[in-house]
Amino acid sequence: MAITYKSGIAVLDGKTLKVVETFPTEDFTRVNDVGDGRNVLVTTSKGFQVLDTAKPALTDSVFKATTAGHVVRHADYTVLFDDGTGTTTIFSSDALLNSEGKLPKAETYTGAAPHHGVSIRLNDGTLLTTVGDKTGRTGAAALRRNGETWEKVSENSQCRGIHGEGAAADEAVIFGCEDGALLYHHGTFEKFTAPDAYGRMGNAFVSETSPIIVGDYKNNPDAEGYLLNAVTLIDTAKRTYRVVNLPNDIRYTWRDIARGSDGLAYILSTDGSIHVLDPASGEIVKKYPVIAPWEGPAKWQDPHPAIAVKGTTGYITEPATSTVRAIDLTTGAALGSVKLSVPPNEITVAQG
């Protein structure tokens, strides 16, 4: 796995939690899994830099971008979005494994205007991409490749402030809006409206074996801090959308929800426990104490506890103690921990 910290990245062995290697980087970077079980993309001022966690090596290979943004893995493809140009880059998720240190062959699409966006490629080749410009983001479009050009086949402009995406079972794709969510399924867009005038879903937490999407939820645009106390549950098979208020002791940020291989949602709360949410019922079914209680960050970039999942193992960072822990998500049993020399920030696990 790869863990960022101020001006650096550490590569850890996922089984032993041993620090295998560290690399100096820019002051603040982000890490995203490529999807080939080995490589990770590090967002820097130059673009998306390839980190090989097996060698390990922070390579010189960089997918150039003026403002590197979202990375999405789906349908055996990895898709990058450059906020500074509105350009989407698409390559096979396993292409880096045989590229001999070079960048793989990739397709690109550039939107009408730069914006903080995201794109996802579907199994049939359809490209879903957000629409916006410097004044705001309005929705999403579905595109199909025709020779050297991309043709728009569908568009929806009802998703104000569109942000975040996720693909559920049967390739039902969701985007978050400031007033609900936007679904694309079987070639059609459908808008879900939030119960509040401002009801923002900014991140979707999905399992491709479950039709139910778990999203974060914020209903106060002026609220200070980044702690949230409700989730959005969208059943893409039944076409239902609802907001569930969590128990008062559960507060989380966008880094604190992950889906397991069982389809359950694991919420790392400020009380120091992982609360297990059953998306089908909206109920908390288990609770695992893992770290000390913590407070929310002043800025979203600030180090604060995060959770990442691979199979039935949960990896939890605790910046206050510079510790990374692993637990069995089926029982809550501790599997190990390691103390770093610096507070960890972001975490991602290389998954195939």
Short mmCIF file of C-alpha atoms in Angstrom, two decimals:
data_model
loop_
_atom_site.label_atom_id
_atom_site.label_comp_id
_atom_site.label_asym_id
_atom_site.label_seq_id
_atom_site.Cartn_x
_atom_site.Cartn_y
_atom_site.Cartn_z
CA MET A 1 0.00 0.00 0.00
CA ALA A 2 1.05 3.64 -0.39
CA ILE A 3 0.70 6.26 2.34
CA THR A 4 1.39 9.96 1.92
CA TYR A 5 2.82 12.31 4.51
CA LYS A 6 4.20 15.85 4.37
CA SER A 7 6.71 15.91 1.49
CA GLY A 8 6.87 12.14 1.15
CA ILE A 9 5.35 8.73 0.42
CA ALA A 10 5.85 5.42 2.22
CA VAL A 11 5.28 2.01 0.64
CA LEU A 12 4.13 -0.61 3.16
CA ASP A 13 3.74 -4.36 2.86
CA GLY A 14 0.01 -5.05 3.17
CA LYS A 15 0.49 -8.24 5.21
CA THR A 16 3.28 -7.32 7.62
CA LEU A 17 2.74 -3.51 7.57
CA LYS A 18 6.53 -3.20 7.31
CA VAL A 19 7.74 0.01 5.69
CA VAL A 20 9.43 -1.20 2.51
CA GLU A 21 10.62 2.16 1.18
CA THR A 22 10.04 5.90 1.42
CA PHE A 23 10.30 8.55 -1.29
CA PRO A 24 10.53 12.36 -1.10
CA THR A 25 7.79 14.25 -2.95
CA GLU A 26 6.16 17.65 -3.09
CA ASP A 27 4.67 19.10 0.08
CA PHE A 28 1.16 17.68 -0.55
CA THR A 29 0.40 14.80 -2.88
CA ARG A 30 -2.45 12.35 -3.35
CA VAL A 31 -2.40 8.64 -4.19
CA ASN A 32 -4.75 6.57 -6.33
CA ASP A 33 -4.75 2.86 -7.13
CA VAL A 34 -4.25 2.05 -10.84
CA GLY A 35 -6.08 -1.28 -10.54
CA ASP A 36 -3.31 -3.65 -11.63
CA GLY A 37 -2.35 -4.88 -8.16
CA ARG A 38 0.98 -3.09 -8.31
CA ASN A 39 1.02 0.53 -9.46
CA VAL A 40 -0.25 3.71 -7.82
CA LEU A 41 -0.63 7.17 -9.33
CA VAL A 42 0.71 10.11 -7.32
CA THR A 43 -0.82 13.49 -8.13
CA THR A 44 1.84 16.19 -8.36
CA SER A 45 2.19 19.60 -9.97
CA LYS A 46 3.41 17.84 -13.13
CA GLY A 47 0.56 15.36 -13.38
CA PHE A 48 -0.03 11.72 -12.44
CA GLN A 49 3.32 10.14 -11.50
CA VAL A 50 3.66 6.33 -11.50
CA LEU A 51 4.67 4.70 -8.21
CA ASP A 52 5.63 1.05 -8.61
CA THR A 53 4.93 -0.51 -5.21
CA ALA A 54 6.53 -3.86 -6.14
CA LYS A 55 10.07 -2.68 -6.96
CA PRO A 56 9.39 -0.25 -5.18
CA ALA A 57 10.19 2.90 -7.18
CA LEU A 58 8.77 6.36 -7.68
CA THR A 59 9.33 6.31 -11.42
CA ASP A 60 9.97 9.11 -13.90
CA SER A 61 6.83 8.15 -15.84
CA VAL A 62 4.22 10.90 -15.59
CA PHE A 63 0.86 11.29 -17.30
CA LYS A 64 1.20 15.05 -17.77
CA ALA A 65 -1.60 17.25 -16.43
CA THR A 66 -1.78 20.92 -15.51
CA THR A 67 -4.05 20.14 -12.54
CA ALA A 68 -4.18 16.41 -11.85
CA GLY A 69 -7.57 15.44 -10.44
CA HIS A 70 -9.71 12.33 -10.20
CA VAL A 71 -8.61 8.78 -11.05
CA VAL A 72 -11.33 6.21 -11.77
CA ARG A 73 -11.01 2.46 -12.26
CA HIS A 74 -13.79 0.49 -13.95
CA ALA A 75 -14.31 -2.11 -16.69
CA ASP A 76 -10.56 -2.88 -16.85
CA TYR A 77 -9.75 0.74 -17.65
CA THR A 78 -8.18 3.52 -15.62
CA VAL A 79 -9.36 7.03 -16.40
CA LEU A 80 -7.62 10.28 -15.45
CA PHE A 81 -9.09 13.79 -15.42
CA ASP A 82 -7.05 16.98 -15.79
CA ASP A 83 -9.01 19.80 -14.16
CA GLY A 84 -6.78 22.42 -15.78
CA THR A 85 -7.61 21.44 -19.35
CA GLY A 86 -10.74 19.31 -19.06
CA THR A 87 -8.86 16.41 -20.69
CA THR A 88 -9.72 12.78 -19.97
CA THR A 89 -7.03 10.12 -20.45
CA ILE A 90 -8.03 6.45 -20.77
CA PHE A 91 -5.74 3.41 -20.66
CA SER A 92 -6.02 -0.30 -19.92
CA SER A 93 -5.59 -0.85 -16.17
CA ASP A 94 -2.96 -3.57 -16.68
CA ALA A 95 -1.04 -1.71 -19.40
CA LEU A 96 1.64 -0.42 -17.03
CA LEU A 97 2.61 -3.97 -16.07
CA ASN A 98 4.12 -4.60 -19.52
CA SER A 99 5.14 -1.09 -20.50
CA GLU A 100 8.80 -1.49 -19.47
CA GLY A 101 8.75 1.79 -17.58
CA LYS A 102 7.12 3.77 -20.37
CA LEU A 103 3.67 5.27 -20.45
CA PRO A 104 1.12 2.97 -22.13
CA LYS A 105 -0.94 3.82 -25.18
CA ALA A 106 -3.95 5.90 -24.18
CA GLU A 107 -7.08 7.52 -25.60
CA THR A 108 -7.98 11.11 -24.78
CA TYR A 109 -11.04 13.33 -24.83
CA THR A 110 -11.05 17.05 -24.07
CA GLY A 111 -14.25 18.70 -22.87
CA ALA A 112 -15.55 22.09 -23.94
CA ALA A 113 -14.06 23.84 -20.90
CA PRO A 114 -11.74 23.08 -17.97
CA HIS A 115 -13.41 22.30 -14.63
CA HIS A 116 -13.03 20.10 -11.56
CA GLY A 117 -14.44 16.99 -13.16
CA VAL A 118 -14.40 13.24 -13.51
CA SER A 119 -14.88 10.62 -16.24
CA ILE A 120 -15.59 6.89 -16.31
CA ARG A 121 -15.44 4.40 -19.20
CA LEU A 122 -18.11 1.69 -19.41
CA ASN A 123 -17.85 -1.87 -20.73
CA ASP A 124 -19.42 -0.97 -24.07
CA GLY A 125 -16.93 1.87 -24.61
CA THR A 126 -19.28 4.67 -23.55
CA LEU A 127 -17.47 7.53 -21.84
CA LEU A 128 -19.37 9.33 -19.10
CA THR A 129 -17.87 12.72 -18.30
CA THR A 130 -18.88 15.76 -16.28
CA VAL A 131 -19.85 19.05 -17.93
CA GLY A 132 -18.83 22.44 -16.55
CA ASP A 133 -16.61 25.48 -16.81
CA LYS A 134 -14.93 28.02 -14.52
CA THR A 135 -18.34 29.31 -13.38
CA GLY A 136 -19.64 25.93 -12.20
CA ARG A 137 -20.53 22.33 -13.01
CA THR A 138 -23.93 21.45 -14.38
CA GLY A 139 -24.20 17.75 -15.22
CA ALA A 140 -22.81 14.91 -17.30
CA ALA A 141 -22.70 13.63 -20.85
CA ALA A 142 -22.45 10.19 -22.44
CA LEU A 143 -20.09 9.95 -25.41
CA ARG A 144 -19.29 7.26 -27.99
CA ARG A 145 -16.14 7.00 -30.06
CA ASN A 146 -16.63 7.39 -33.82
CA GLY A 147 -13.29 7.09 -35.54
CA GLU A 148 -11.08 9.88 -34.25
CA THR A 149 -13.91 11.85 -32.66
CA TRP A 150 -16.26 11.48 -29.70
CA GLU A 151 -19.97 11.94 -30.34
CA LYS A 152 -22.44 12.95 -27.64
CA VAL A 153 -25.32 10.50 -27.36
CA SER A 154 -26.96 11.81 -24.19
CA GLU A 155 -26.63 14.62 -21.66
CA ASN A 156 -28.23 15.75 -18.40
CA SER A 157 -27.80 19.27 -17.01
CA GLN A 158 -29.77 18.85 -13.77
CA CYS A 159 -26.82 18.03 -11.50
CA ARG A 160 -25.60 21.30 -10.04
CA GLY A 161 -22.07 21.10 -8.62
CA ILE A 162 -21.58 17.53 -9.90
CA HIS A 163 -18.78 15.77 -8.04
CA GLY A 164 -17.70 12.21 -7.39
CA GLU A 165 -18.75 9.02 -9.11
CA GLY A 166 -19.16 5.31 -8.58
CA ALA A 167 -20.24 2.20 -10.48
CA ALA A 168 -22.56 -0.25 -8.72
CA ALA A 169 -23.79 -3.69 -9.82
CA ASP A 170 -25.07 -3.99 -13.40
CA GLU A 171 -22.90 -0.98 -14.28
CA ALA A 172 -25.23 1.57 -12.68
CA VAL A 173 -23.16 4.76 -12.45
CA ILE A 174 -23.89 7.52 -9.96
CA PHE A 175 -22.70 11.12 -9.73
CA GLY A 176 -23.22 13.36 -6.70
CA CYS A 177 -25.04 16.70 -7.00
CA GLU A 178 -25.57 19.65 -4.65
CA ASP A 179 -29.28 18.77 -4.59
CA GLY A 180 -29.26 14.98 -4.90
CA ALA A 181 -27.64 12.54 -7.31
CA LEU A 182 -27.55 11.67 -11.00
CA LEU A 183 -27.82 8.05 -12.18
CA TYR A 184 -26.78 6.67 -15.58
CA HIS A 185 -28.07 3.17 -16.23
CA HIS A 186 -28.84 1.27 -19.43
CA GLY A 187 -28.20 4.35 -21.56
CA THR A 188 -30.41 6.76 -19.62
CA PHE A 189 -29.81 9.54 -17.09
CA GLU A 190 -32.12 9.86 -14.08
CA LYS A 191 -32.01 12.60 -11.45
CA PHE A 192 -32.72 11.96 -7.76
CA THR A 193 -33.70 15.00 -5.70
CA ALA A 194 -32.47 15.51 -2.14
CA PRO A 195 -34.94 16.21 0.67
CA ASP A 196 -33.12 19.49 1.40
CA ALA A 197 -32.72 22.43 -0.98
CA TYR A 198 -29.00 21.95 -0.46
CA GLY A 199 -28.36 18.24 -0.09
CA ARG A 200 -24.89 17.52 -1.40
CA MET A 201 -23.45 14.12 -2.16
CA GLY A 202 -19.80 14.66 -3.01
CA ASN A 203 -18.47 11.10 -2.83
CA ALA A 204 -19.91 7.70 -3.75
CA PHE A 205 -18.76 4.54 -2.00
CA VAL A 206 -19.65 1.53 -4.12
CA SER A 207 -19.35 -2.22 -4.51
CA GLU A 208 -19.69 -3.57 -8.03
CA THR A 209 -21.48 -6.60 -6.59
CA SER A 210 -24.15 -4.49 -4.85
CA PRO A 211 -26.86 -2.34 -6.45
CA ILE A 212 -26.86 0.00 -3.44
CA ILE A 213 -24.65 3.08 -3.42
CA VAL A 214 -23.58 4.74 -0.17
CA GLY A 215 -22.87 8.45 -0.47
CA ASP A 216 -21.82 11.12 1.98
CA TYR A 217 -24.42 13.82 2.68
CA LYS A 218 -24.22 17.47 3.67
CA ASN A 219 -27.26 19.75 3.99
CA ASN A 220 -25.67 22.97 5.26
CA PRO A 221 -23.50 24.80 2.71
CA ASP A 222 -22.27 27.23 5.38
CA ALA A 223 -21.30 24.63 7.98
CA GLU A 224 -17.73 24.95 9.17
CA GLY A 225 -15.50 21.91 9.27
CA TYR A 226 -15.80 18.66 7.36
CA LEU A 227 -17.60 16.30 9.73
CA LEU A 228 -20.80 14.69 8.50
CA ASN A 229 -23.56 12.76 10.31
CA ALA A 230 -25.77 11.37 7.52
CA VAL A 231 -25.43 9.18 4.44
CA THR A 232 -27.25 8.83 1.15
CA LEU A 233 -28.46 5.34 0.21
CA ILE A 234 -29.37 4.83 -3.45
CA ASP A 235 -30.75 1.49 -4.61
CA THR A 236 -30.03 1.52 -8.34
CA ALA A 237 -32.12 -1.61 -8.96
CA LYS A 238 -35.25 -0.34 -7.20
CA ARG A 239 -34.59 3.29 -8.21
CA THR A 240 -34.89 4.57 -4.63
CA TYR A 241 -33.04 7.43 -2.95
CA ARG A 242 -33.06 8.21 0.74
CA VAL A 243 -31.02 10.07 3.33
CA VAL A 244 -30.30 8.27 6.62
CA ASN A 245 -29.29 10.21 9.71
CA LEU A 246 -26.65 8.31 11.65
CA PRO A 247 -26.55 7.90 15.46
CA ASN A 248 -25.24 10.99 17.23
CA ASP A 249 -21.88 9.41 18.08
CA ILE A 250 -21.00 8.87 14.42
CA ARG A 251 -19.16 11.69 12.66
CA TYR A 252 -16.97 11.18 9.62
CA THR A 253 -15.24 12.83 6.65
CA TRP A 254 -14.93 11.77 3.01
CA ARG A 255 -11.85 9.70 3.95
CA ASP A 256 -13.75 7.62 6.48
CA ILE A 257 -16.11 5.40 4.50
CA ALA A 258 -15.12 2.26 2.58
CA ARG A 259 -17.00 -0.67 1.13
CA GLY A 260 -15.95 -4.25 1.84
CA SER A 261 -16.06 -7.35 -0.32
CA ASP A 262 -19.27 -8.23 1.56
CA GLY A 263 -20.99 -5.07 0.31
CA LEU A 264 -21.18 -3.58 3.80
CA ALA A 265 -20.02 -0.01 4.47
CA TYR A 266 -17.36 0.68 7.10
CA ILE A 267 -17.47 4.14 8.69
CA LEU A 268 -14.47 5.31 10.72
CA SER A 269 -16.01 7.75 13.20
CA THR A 270 -14.56 10.47 15.42
CA ASP A 271 -15.35 8.28 18.44
CA GLY A 272 -12.45 6.08 17.29
CA SER A 273 -14.62 3.16 16.20
CA ILE A 274 -15.52 1.59 12.89
CA HIS A 275 -19.30 1.44 12.60
CA VAL A 276 -20.53 -1.21 10.16
CA LEU A 277 -23.48 -0.04 8.07
CA ASP A 278 -25.79 -2.45 6.26
CA PRO A 279 -26.74 -0.47 3.11
CA ALA A 280 -29.86 -2.56 2.56
CA SER A 281 -31.43 -1.65 5.91
CA GLY A 282 -29.59 1.58 6.70
CA GLU A 283 -28.80 0.18 10.14
CA ILE A 284 -25.52 0.04 12.05
CA VAL A 285 -24.97 -3.68 12.68
CA LYS A 286 -21.51 -3.78 14.33
CA LYS A 287 -19.00 -1.54 16.05
CA TYR A 288 -15.24 -2.05 16.32
CA PRO A 289 -13.12 0.26 18.53
CA VAL A 290 -9.82 0.81 16.69
CA ILE A 291 -8.19 4.16 17.53
CA ALA A 292 -8.50 7.02 20.01
CA PRO A 293 -11.27 9.62 19.54
CA TRP A 294 -10.27 12.39 17.13
CA GLU A 295 -11.41 15.79 15.89
CA GLY A 296 -12.25 16.82 12.36
CA PRO A 297 -9.72 18.65 10.18
CA ALA A 298 -9.65 22.42 9.71
CA LYS A 299 -8.96 21.85 6.00
CA TRP A 300 -9.76 18.75 3.97
CA GLN A 301 -6.07 18.34 3.08
CA ASP A 302 -5.03 18.15 6.75
CA PRO A 303 -3.98 14.73 8.08
CA HIS A 304 -6.88 12.97 9.80
CA PRO A 305 -7.85 9.30 10.21
CA ALA A 306 -8.70 7.38 7.05
CA ILE A 307 -9.77 3.86 6.13
CA ALA A 308 -8.94 1.68 3.13
CA VAL A 309 -10.17 -1.86 2.52
CA LYS A 310 -8.85 -4.88 0.66
CA GLY A 311 -10.97 -8.01 0.91
CA THR A 312 -11.84 -8.49 4.58
CA THR A 313 -8.94 -6.39 5.88
CA GLY A 314 -9.33 -2.78 6.89
CA TYR A 315 -6.34 -0.42 7.05
CA ILE A 316 -6.70 2.57 9.37
CA THR A 317 -4.42 5.58 9.75
CA GLU A 318 -4.08 7.47 13.03
CA PRO A 319 -2.11 10.69 12.45
CA ALA A 320 -2.17 11.64 16.16
CA THR A 321 0.09 8.66 16.93
CA SER A 322 1.66 8.29 13.45
CA THR A 323 0.27 4.76 13.35
CA VAL A 324 -1.21 2.51 10.68
CA ARG A 325 -3.34 -0.44 11.84
CA ALA A 326 -4.88 -3.47 10.16
CA ILE A 327 -8.03 -5.20 11.41
CA ASP A 328 -10.20 -8.12 10.39
CA LEU A 329 -13.46 -6.54 9.26
CA THR A 330 -15.44 -9.70 9.96
CA THR A 331 -14.51 -9.81 13.65
CA GLY A 332 -12.83 -6.52 14.52
CA ALA A 333 -9.70 -8.39 15.60
CA ALA A 334 -6.40 -6.50 15.36
CA LEU A 335 -4.08 -7.93 12.70
CA GLY A 336 -1.11 -5.66 13.31
CA SER A 337 0.14 -2.09 13.45
CA VAL A 338 3.19 -0.02 12.62
CA LYS A 339 4.37 3.32 13.95
CA LEU A 340 5.71 5.68 11.33
CA SER A 341 8.18 8.51 11.90
CA VAL A 342 5.67 11.06 10.56
CA PRO A 343 1.86 11.47 10.65
CA PRO A 344 0.21 9.61 7.72
CA ASN A 345 -2.21 11.49 5.50
CA GLU A 346 -3.76 9.67 2.51
CA ILE A 347 -3.74 5.92 1.95
CA THR A 348 -4.45 3.61 -0.98
CA VAL A 349 -4.05 -0.13 -1.45
CA ALA A 350 -2.85 -1.59 -4.76
CA GLN A 351 -5.62 -3.92 -5.92
CA GLY A 352 -5.97 -6.05 -9.02
#
